[in-house]
Amino acid sequence: MQRTLLITGGAGFIGSHVVRLFVNKYPDYRIVNLDALTYAGNLENLADVKDKPNYTFEKGDITDEAFVDQLFTSYQFDGVIHLAAESHVDRSIMDPLAFIRTNVLGTAVLLNACRKYWQDSMEGKLFYHVSTDEVYGTLGAEGFFTEETPYDPRSPYSASKASSDHLVMAYHHTYHLPVIISNCSNNYGSHHFPEKLIPLAIRNIRQNKPVPVYGKGENVRDWLWVEDHARAIDTIFHKGRTGETYNIGGFNEWKNIDLINLLCMIMDKKLGRAPGTSAQLITFVKDRAGHDLRYAIDATKLNKELGWQPSLQFEEGLEKTVDWYLANEEWLQHVTSGAYQQYYEEQYQKR
Ligand code: NAD
Ligand code: TYD
């Protein structure tokens, strides 16, 4: 094997797309997927690569220092792509400490392991940290987040991701650890856990349940096809400059209510419902605390320096996403059994 890479959080939404891309594209890399399999991690996401000779799964927690040390000793990693995280803003409002533990402490444990195991030679090594545009805070009606935008996180989730980004850069400056960070906008696509807006709405529309829209639905997000994010990570991992940050975005801003209306139209068509049927399910509910108004990424640096650009128009990507969910009801049933029900009731009953 030419290189041994650790991918953390590979059983989650974005991680599973990254693992799939790397396992298939680089048969001479050994890919080790470390995942704790929390409610958000599901090995069914990787059923198509699980038997590939260059793929290994390790169940474990990134906050477990002894376990992470032992993994570094066994595999002698050349690189890390770090995606494992608690990722949902609403859950961070319910239970901030879980986010501090995994996102801050977990990242520090991984950085420490890299520092220890790579101290003799940093040559050819890389710690690639996958982060979010939410570290920049919120925008008004105008402007974009660039790599120079000052950090201003406003939710426990974004604050924990911002802290982890700062730790990554601190290890770069203090210990010369080769690092790269990318900050990406909202992703959508297959295998997305149905606590997030798009898969939750698809599920509820399918089941004729109310589709909860926070506040007046005026908040704006910049949506990117998850496979385009995985491609960007591949490009940056192989061609990016160490010590740098790259913003990744879809150049694709949508107000939540406009997005949900578009989704309702697509669902009407796919389910053979009369136009306007699904939109009747839209229900405005109590707003999220501290709800960031608008995110929009300026991904010019990534485009100019490394030639990356999104491949799909949103309408096409959304239709493909709906098709995937309608064809994979069993997956949806598996991930929403058990603990999901309790979360759903706690989150939406009071709204
Ligand atoms: P996800 O919640 O779908 O998956 C997270 C994965 O991490 C799960 O498989 C889970 O089991 C694993 N995990 C959680 N805690 C762990 C721990 N302590 N030890 C080991 N594994 C653990 O998240 P996602 O949406 O795929 O996001 C992946 C990364 O990308 C995160 O770092 C997130 O901050 C970042 N990101 C996400 C988005 C988005 O739109 N979803 C956008 C930009 C950046
Ligand atoms: P989400 O998918 O949770 O991503 P993030 O908060 O990280 O951007 O939410 C996307 C947008 O949709 C956000 O403005 C909150 C809103 N939203 C709803 O209106 N209703 C919902 O049930 C959820 C989960 C989100």
Short mmCIF file of C-alpha atoms and ligand atoms in Angstrom, two decimals:
data_model
loop_
_atom_site.label_atom_id
_atom_site.label_comp_id
_atom_site.label_asym_id
_atom_site.label_seq_id
_atom_site.Cartn_x
_atom_site.Cartn_y
_atom_site.Cartn_z
CA MET A 1 0.00 0.00 0.00
CA GLN A 2 1.29 3.41 -1.00
CA ARG A 3 -0.32 5.39 1.83
CA THR A 4 -2.34 4.60 4.95
CA LEU A 5 -5.06 7.11 5.73
CA LEU A 6 -7.26 7.45 8.78
CA ILE A 7 -10.72 8.82 8.00
CA THR A 8 -12.74 9.64 11.13
CA GLY A 9 -16.54 9.75 11.08
CA GLY A 10 -16.64 7.67 7.89
CA ALA A 11 -19.96 6.04 8.80
CA GLY A 12 -21.76 9.39 8.85
CA PHE A 13 -23.32 11.38 6.03
CA ILE A 14 -20.35 13.19 4.46
CA GLY A 15 -17.76 10.74 5.80
CA SER A 16 -19.37 7.81 3.98
CA HIS A 17 -19.15 9.70 0.67
CA VAL A 18 -15.50 10.55 1.35
CA VAL A 19 -14.65 6.94 2.27
CA ARG A 20 -16.44 5.63 -0.85
CA LEU A 21 -14.59 8.08 -3.11
CA PHE A 22 -11.15 7.32 -1.63
CA VAL A 23 -11.58 3.53 -1.46
CA ASN A 24 -12.70 3.36 -5.10
CA LYS A 25 -10.39 5.99 -6.55
CA TYR A 26 -7.19 4.99 -4.72
CA PRO A 27 -6.92 1.18 -4.63
CA ASP A 28 -3.30 1.50 -3.47
CA TYR A 29 -4.23 3.54 -0.37
CA ARG A 30 -5.24 1.68 2.75
CA ILE A 31 -8.30 3.47 4.15
CA VAL A 32 -9.08 3.00 7.84
CA ASN A 33 -12.47 4.32 8.92
CA LEU A 34 -12.68 5.14 12.64
CA ASP A 35 -16.21 5.76 13.85
CA ALA A 36 -17.99 5.44 17.19
CA LEU A 37 -21.29 4.61 15.45
CA THR A 38 -23.34 7.17 17.37
CA TYR A 39 -26.98 7.64 16.34
CA ALA A 40 -25.61 9.42 13.22
CA GLY A 41 -23.20 6.69 12.12
CA ASN A 42 -24.47 3.73 10.18
CA LEU A 43 -22.41 1.00 8.51
CA GLU A 44 -25.21 0.45 5.98
CA ASN A 45 -23.95 3.71 4.44
CA LEU A 46 -20.84 1.81 3.33
CA ALA A 47 -22.35 -1.56 2.34
CA ASP A 48 -20.90 -1.20 -1.19
CA VAL A 49 -17.26 -0.80 -0.05
CA LYS A 50 -17.13 -2.92 3.08
CA ASP A 51 -15.46 -5.90 1.37
CA LYS A 52 -12.88 -3.95 -0.62
CA PRO A 53 -9.32 -5.10 0.17
CA ASN A 54 -8.07 -1.56 0.87
CA TYR A 55 -10.82 -0.75 3.42
CA THR A 56 -10.90 -1.41 7.17
CA PHE A 57 -13.43 -0.33 9.77
CA GLU A 58 -12.45 0.37 13.40
CA LYS A 59 -15.17 1.09 15.93
CA GLY A 60 -13.98 3.55 18.56
CA ASP A 61 -14.28 6.98 20.10
CA ILE A 62 -11.93 9.80 19.09
CA THR A 63 -11.94 11.07 22.68
CA ASP A 64 -10.41 7.78 23.87
CA GLU A 65 -6.71 8.63 23.97
CA ALA A 66 -5.43 5.11 24.66
CA PHE A 67 -7.49 3.68 21.81
CA VAL A 68 -6.39 6.36 19.34
CA ASP A 69 -2.73 5.83 20.37
CA GLN A 70 -3.04 2.11 19.81
CA LEU A 71 -4.56 2.71 16.38
CA PHE A 72 -1.66 4.99 15.38
CA THR A 73 0.82 2.34 16.58
CA SER A 74 -0.89 -0.42 14.61
CA TYR A 75 -1.43 1.40 11.34
CA GLN A 76 1.35 4.05 11.13
CA PHE A 77 -0.94 6.54 9.41
CA ASP A 78 0.49 8.94 6.81
CA GLY A 79 -2.56 11.15 6.82
CA VAL A 80 -5.79 11.90 8.65
CA ILE A 81 -9.05 13.23 7.22
CA HIS A 82 -11.05 14.23 10.26
CA LEU A 83 -14.83 14.36 9.92
CA ALA A 84 -16.06 12.74 13.16
CA ALA A 85 -18.21 15.25 15.02
CA GLU A 86 -21.50 15.97 16.63
CA SER A 87 -23.04 17.88 13.74
CA HIS A 88 -26.59 19.04 14.45
CA VAL A 89 -27.22 22.58 15.72
CA ASP A 90 -30.55 21.75 17.42
CA ARG A 91 -28.94 18.93 19.38
CA SER A 92 -26.12 21.29 20.42
CA ILE A 93 -28.75 23.57 21.91
CA MET A 94 -30.17 20.62 23.89
CA ASP A 95 -26.81 19.16 25.00
CA PRO A 96 -23.78 21.43 24.41
CA LEU A 97 -21.31 19.33 26.41
CA ALA A 98 -21.53 16.37 24.01
CA PHE A 99 -20.33 18.79 21.32
CA ILE A 100 -17.43 20.09 23.40
CA ARG A 101 -16.39 16.54 24.19
CA THR A 102 -16.33 15.15 20.66
CA ASN A 103 -15.60 18.23 18.58
CA VAL A 104 -13.04 19.92 20.82
CA LEU A 105 -11.52 17.18 22.98
CA GLY A 106 -11.75 14.56 20.21
CA THR A 107 -9.92 16.81 17.75
CA ALA A 108 -7.24 17.56 20.35
CA VAL A 109 -6.71 13.84 20.99
CA LEU A 110 -6.19 13.22 17.26
CA LEU A 111 -3.86 16.21 16.89
CA ASN A 112 -1.81 14.99 19.84
CA ALA A 113 -1.51 11.53 18.35
CA CYS A 114 -0.28 13.01 15.04
CA ARG A 115 2.20 15.21 16.87
CA LYS A 116 3.54 12.21 18.79
CA TYR A 117 3.69 9.70 15.94
CA TRP A 118 4.95 12.09 13.29
CA GLN A 119 7.55 13.94 15.39
CA ASP A 120 10.55 12.29 13.70
CA SER A 121 9.41 13.23 10.23
CA MET A 122 6.48 15.37 9.17
CA GLU A 123 7.44 14.83 5.50
CA GLY A 124 4.44 13.66 3.43
CA LYS A 125 2.11 13.74 6.45
CA LEU A 126 -1.15 15.72 6.61
CA PHE A 127 -3.90 16.37 9.14
CA TYR A 128 -6.92 17.48 7.10
CA HIS A 129 -9.68 18.97 9.25
CA VAL A 130 -13.21 19.12 7.83
CA SER A 131 -15.06 22.12 9.21
CA THR A 132 -18.07 24.29 8.56
CA ASP A 133 -18.91 27.79 7.35
CA GLU A 134 -20.92 28.22 10.57
CA VAL A 135 -17.68 29.24 12.38
CA TYR A 136 -17.97 32.62 10.62
CA GLY A 137 -21.29 33.41 12.31
CA THR A 138 -24.12 34.94 10.35
CA LEU A 139 -24.43 37.30 7.37
CA GLY A 140 -27.00 40.00 6.71
CA ALA A 141 -28.64 40.30 3.30
CA GLU A 142 -25.32 41.12 1.57
CA GLY A 143 -21.78 39.71 1.38
CA PHE A 144 -20.04 36.34 1.56
CA PHE A 145 -17.78 34.42 3.93
CA THR A 146 -14.18 34.39 2.68
CA GLU A 147 -11.17 32.71 4.28
CA GLU A 148 -10.37 36.10 5.89
CA THR A 149 -13.78 36.54 7.58
CA PRO A 150 -13.21 36.70 11.36
CA TYR A 151 -14.61 33.79 13.36
CA ASP A 152 -17.87 34.64 15.17
CA PRO A 153 -19.62 31.36 16.08
CA ARG A 154 -23.05 31.73 17.65
CA SER A 155 -24.32 28.21 18.44
CA PRO A 156 -22.72 25.60 20.72
CA TYR A 157 -22.14 23.53 17.55
CA SER A 158 -20.37 26.27 15.63
CA ALA A 159 -18.42 27.36 18.73
CA SER A 160 -17.17 23.79 19.20
CA LYS A 161 -16.15 23.57 15.52
CA ALA A 162 -14.45 26.99 15.74
CA SER A 163 -12.53 25.80 18.81
CA SER A 164 -11.39 22.70 16.93
CA ASP A 165 -10.26 24.84 13.96
CA HIS A 166 -8.21 27.02 16.34
CA LEU A 167 -6.59 23.94 17.88
CA VAL A 168 -5.65 22.66 14.41
CA MET A 169 -3.95 25.95 13.53
CA ALA A 170 -2.32 26.12 16.98
CA TYR A 171 -0.70 22.70 16.38
CA HIS A 172 0.49 23.93 12.99
CA HIS A 173 2.11 27.07 14.38
CA THR A 174 3.45 25.56 17.60
CA TYR A 175 4.53 22.07 16.51
CA HIS A 176 4.78 22.57 12.72
CA LEU A 177 2.13 19.91 12.20
CA PRO A 178 1.17 19.89 8.48
CA VAL A 179 -2.52 20.77 8.48
CA ILE A 180 -5.24 21.98 6.15
CA ILE A 181 -8.75 23.12 7.10
CA SER A 182 -11.74 23.39 4.82
CA ASN A 183 -14.94 25.20 5.79
CA CYS A 184 -17.95 24.05 3.82
CA SER A 185 -21.53 25.22 3.44
CA ASN A 186 -24.65 23.04 3.99
CA ASN A 187 -24.49 19.67 2.24
CA TYR A 188 -27.37 17.63 0.82
CA GLY A 189 -27.65 14.24 -0.90
CA SER A 190 -28.05 10.56 -0.10
CA HIS A 191 -27.48 9.04 3.38
CA HIS A 192 -28.26 12.35 5.13
CA PHE A 193 -29.62 11.74 8.63
CA PRO A 194 -33.27 12.86 8.79
CA GLU A 195 -32.78 15.33 11.63
CA LYS A 196 -31.49 17.90 9.10
CA LEU A 197 -33.90 20.03 7.08
CA ILE A 198 -33.93 18.34 3.65
CA PRO A 199 -34.12 14.64 4.63
CA LEU A 200 -36.54 15.45 7.48
CA ALA A 201 -38.84 17.26 5.06
CA ILE A 202 -38.65 14.45 2.47
CA ARG A 203 -39.56 11.90 5.14
CA ASN A 204 -42.44 13.95 6.52
CA ILE A 205 -43.88 14.74 3.09
CA ARG A 206 -43.73 11.05 2.18
CA GLN A 207 -45.59 10.19 5.40
CA ASN A 208 -48.08 13.07 5.12
CA LYS A 209 -46.81 14.63 8.34
CA PRO A 210 -46.38 18.37 9.04
CA VAL A 211 -43.17 19.83 7.60
CA PRO A 212 -41.76 22.09 10.35
CA VAL A 213 -40.28 25.39 9.11
CA TYR A 214 -38.61 27.49 11.78
CA GLY A 215 -39.75 31.10 12.20
CA LYS A 216 -40.94 32.54 8.88
CA GLY A 217 -38.65 30.39 6.75
CA GLU A 218 -36.61 33.47 5.81
CA ASN A 219 -33.21 32.03 6.78
CA VAL A 220 -30.83 31.42 3.90
CA ARG A 221 -28.41 28.52 3.41
CA ASP A 222 -25.93 27.81 0.61
CA TRP A 223 -26.49 24.18 -0.46
CA LEU A 224 -23.83 21.89 -1.92
CA TRP A 225 -24.21 18.37 -3.35
CA VAL A 226 -22.39 16.09 -0.90
CA GLU A 227 -20.43 14.31 -3.65
CA ASP A 228 -19.07 17.71 -4.74
CA HIS A 229 -17.88 18.23 -1.16
CA ALA A 230 -16.17 14.82 -1.20
CA ARG A 231 -14.48 15.76 -4.51
CA ALA A 232 -13.34 19.06 -3.02
CA ILE A 233 -11.83 17.22 -0.04
CA ASP A 234 -9.98 14.89 -2.44
CA THR A 235 -8.64 17.86 -4.42
CA ILE A 236 -7.58 19.83 -1.36
CA PHE A 237 -6.07 16.79 0.38
CA HIS A 238 -3.84 16.10 -2.63
CA LYS A 239 -3.16 19.59 -3.99
CA GLY A 240 -3.86 22.10 -1.20
CA ARG A 241 -1.12 24.08 0.54
CA THR A 242 -0.41 23.16 4.16
CA GLY A 243 -1.27 25.75 6.78
CA GLU A 244 -4.09 27.03 4.56
CA THR A 245 -7.85 27.24 4.87
CA TYR A 246 -10.15 26.66 1.89
CA ASN A 247 -13.82 27.62 1.77
CA ILE A 248 -16.12 25.22 -0.10
CA GLY A 249 -19.60 26.29 -1.21
CA GLY A 250 -22.28 25.72 -3.76
CA PHE A 251 -22.81 29.31 -5.01
CA ASN A 252 -26.39 28.21 -4.37
CA GLU A 253 -28.37 30.24 -1.83
CA TRP A 254 -31.92 29.33 -0.93
CA LYS A 255 -34.39 30.75 1.59
CA ASN A 256 -35.69 27.80 3.62
CA ILE A 257 -39.30 28.39 2.57
CA ASP A 258 -38.40 28.56 -1.14
CA LEU A 259 -36.39 25.37 -0.82
CA ILE A 260 -39.26 23.57 0.92
CA ASN A 261 -41.72 24.74 -1.73
CA LEU A 262 -39.43 23.41 -4.48
CA LEU A 263 -39.10 20.12 -2.59
CA CYS A 264 -42.90 19.89 -2.26
CA MET A 265 -43.27 20.35 -6.04
CA ILE A 266 -40.72 17.60 -6.73
CA MET A 267 -42.39 15.28 -4.21
CA ASP A 268 -45.85 15.89 -5.73
CA LYS A 269 -44.44 14.87 -9.11
CA LYS A 270 -42.61 11.78 -7.78
CA LEU A 271 -45.52 10.58 -5.64
CA GLY A 272 -48.16 11.26 -8.29
CA ARG A 273 -49.92 13.81 -6.08
CA ALA A 274 -51.87 16.77 -7.48
CA PRO A 275 -49.70 19.94 -7.67
CA GLY A 276 -49.91 21.85 -4.35
CA THR A 277 -50.78 18.79 -2.22
CA SER A 278 -47.47 18.45 -0.33
CA ALA A 279 -47.15 22.22 0.25
CA GLN A 280 -50.26 22.01 2.47
CA LEU A 281 -48.08 20.15 4.99
CA ILE A 282 -45.80 23.18 5.56
CA THR A 283 -46.16 24.28 9.18
CA PHE A 284 -44.41 27.32 10.64
CA VAL A 285 -43.08 26.50 14.11
CA LYS A 286 -41.20 28.29 16.88
CA ASP A 287 -37.84 29.58 15.69
CA ARG A 288 -34.49 28.04 16.65
CA ALA A 289 -32.73 29.91 19.49
CA GLY A 290 -29.98 32.16 18.07
CA HIS A 291 -30.93 31.12 14.53
CA ASP A 292 -28.24 32.40 12.11
CA LEU A 293 -29.93 34.37 9.33
CA ARG A 294 -27.75 33.68 6.32
CA TYR A 295 -24.69 31.67 5.27
CA ALA A 296 -23.04 32.18 1.88
CA ILE A 297 -19.58 31.01 0.91
CA ASP A 298 -17.16 32.66 -1.46
CA ALA A 299 -15.26 29.64 -2.84
CA THR A 300 -13.13 31.67 -5.28
CA LYS A 301 -9.82 30.64 -3.67
CA LEU A 302 -10.56 26.92 -4.13
CA ASN A 303 -11.72 27.52 -7.68
CA LYS A 304 -8.76 29.74 -8.73
CA GLU A 305 -6.03 27.80 -6.92
CA LEU A 306 -7.16 24.21 -7.39
CA GLY A 307 -9.76 24.39 -10.18
CA TRP A 308 -12.65 22.88 -8.17
CA GLN A 309 -16.25 23.82 -8.91
CA PRO A 310 -19.66 22.32 -8.08
CA SER A 311 -20.92 19.86 -10.69
CA LEU A 312 -24.69 19.82 -10.19
CA GLN A 313 -27.51 22.33 -10.43
CA PHE A 314 -29.59 22.34 -7.24
CA GLU A 315 -32.87 21.28 -8.90
CA GLU A 316 -31.15 18.25 -10.42
CA GLY A 317 -29.38 17.35 -7.15
CA LEU A 318 -32.58 17.71 -5.13
CA GLU A 319 -34.46 15.44 -7.52
CA LYS A 320 -31.68 12.82 -7.31
CA THR A 321 -31.82 13.10 -3.51
CA VAL A 322 -35.59 12.57 -3.45
CA ASP A 323 -35.19 9.55 -5.76
CA TRP A 324 -32.61 8.05 -3.39
CA TYR A 325 -34.85 8.45 -0.33
CA LEU A 326 -37.87 7.00 -2.11
CA ALA A 327 -35.81 4.00 -3.24
CA ASN A 328 -34.26 3.47 0.21
CA GLU A 329 -37.16 3.44 2.64
CA GLU A 330 -35.57 0.53 4.48
CA TRP A 331 -32.48 2.64 5.25
CA LEU A 332 -34.76 5.40 6.52
CA GLN A 333 -36.67 2.96 8.71
CA HIS A 334 -33.46 1.59 10.23
CA VAL A 335 -31.96 4.97 11.12
CA THR A 336 -35.21 6.37 12.51
CA SER A 337 -36.12 3.47 14.74
CA GLY A 338 -35.43 3.72 18.47
CA ALA A 339 -33.65 6.83 19.76
CA TYR A 340 -34.73 8.99 16.79
CA GLN A 341 -38.37 8.91 17.95
CA GLN A 342 -37.46 10.33 21.33
CA TYR A 343 -35.34 13.09 19.79
CA TYR A 344 -38.13 13.98 17.35
CA GLU A 345 -40.71 14.30 20.11
CA GLU A 346 -38.44 16.40 22.31
CA GLN A 347 -37.48 18.69 19.43
CA TYR A 348 -40.86 19.24 17.77
CA GLN A 349 -43.58 18.56 20.35
CA LYS A 350 -42.92 21.82 22.20
CA ARG A 351 -42.82 23.96 19.03
P1 NAD B 1 -22.84 13.19 10.75
O1 NAD B 1 -23.45 13.61 12.04
O2 NAD B 1 -23.71 12.63 9.68
O3 NAD B 1 -21.71 12.10 11.02
C1 NAD B 1 -20.78 12.20 12.07
C2 NAD B 1 -20.07 10.86 12.21
O4 NAD B 1 -19.12 10.98 13.29
C3 NAD B 1 -21.02 9.71 12.60
O5 NAD B 1 -20.72 8.57 11.82
C4 NAD B 1 -20.72 9.46 14.06
O6 NAD B 1 -20.91 8.12 14.46
C5 NAD B 1 -19.24 9.86 14.14
N1 NAD B 1 -18.85 10.28 15.50
C6 NAD B 1 -19.51 11.16 16.30
N2 NAD B 1 -18.87 11.27 17.48
C7 NAD B 1 -17.78 10.45 17.41
C8 NAD B 1 -16.74 10.15 18.31
N3 NAD B 1 -16.69 10.70 19.53
N4 NAD B 1 -15.77 9.28 17.92
C9 NAD B 1 -15.83 8.71 16.68
N5 NAD B 1 -16.81 8.95 15.80
C10 NAD B 1 -17.77 9.82 16.16
O7 NAD B 1 -22.04 14.46 10.25
P2 NAD B 1 -21.81 15.00 8.77
O8 NAD B 1 -22.94 15.86 8.38
O9 NAD B 1 -21.40 13.88 7.90
O10 NAD B 1 -20.56 15.96 9.02
C11 NAD B 1 -19.23 15.45 8.96
C12 NAD B 1 -18.26 16.60 9.24
O11 NAD B 1 -18.46 17.64 8.28
C13 NAD B 1 -18.46 17.24 10.61
O12 NAD B 1 -17.18 17.53 11.14
C14 NAD B 1 -19.24 18.51 10.31
O13 NAD B 1 -18.94 19.51 11.27
C15 NAD B 1 -18.70 18.88 8.94
N6 NAD B 1 -19.62 19.64 8.08
C16 NAD B 1 -20.91 19.20 7.87
C17 NAD B 1 -21.75 19.91 7.00
C18 NAD B 1 -23.14 19.44 6.69
O14 NAD B 1 -23.88 20.14 5.97
N7 NAD B 1 -23.58 18.29 7.16
C19 NAD B 1 -21.27 21.08 6.37
C20 NAD B 1 -19.96 21.49 6.61
C21 NAD B 1 -19.14 20.77 7.46
P1 TYD B 2 -30.15 22.23 9.25
O1 TYD B 2 -30.40 21.24 8.17
O2 TYD B 2 -30.33 21.82 10.67
O3 TYD B 2 -28.69 22.81 9.00
P2 TYD B 2 -27.94 24.10 9.72
O4 TYD B 2 -28.70 24.52 10.90
O5 TYD B 2 -26.61 23.51 10.07
O6 TYD B 2 -27.87 25.15 8.65
O7 TYD B 2 -31.10 23.47 9.00
C1 TYD B 2 -31.09 24.17 7.75
C2 TYD B 2 -32.03 25.35 7.88
O8 TYD B 2 -33.37 24.85 8.04
C3 TYD B 2 -31.77 26.19 9.13
O9 TYD B 2 -32.03 27.56 8.79
C4 TYD B 2 -32.78 25.71 10.14
C5 TYD B 2 -33.96 25.30 9.28
N1 TYD B 2 -34.78 24.17 9.77
C6 TYD B 2 -36.17 24.28 9.77
O10 TYD B 2 -36.74 25.30 9.37
N2 TYD B 2 -36.90 23.21 10.22
C7 TYD B 2 -36.33 22.06 10.69
O11 TYD B 2 -37.07 21.13 11.12
C8 TYD B 2 -34.89 21.95 10.66
C9 TYD B 2 -34.21 20.72 11.15
C10 TYD B 2 -34.17 23.04 10.19
#
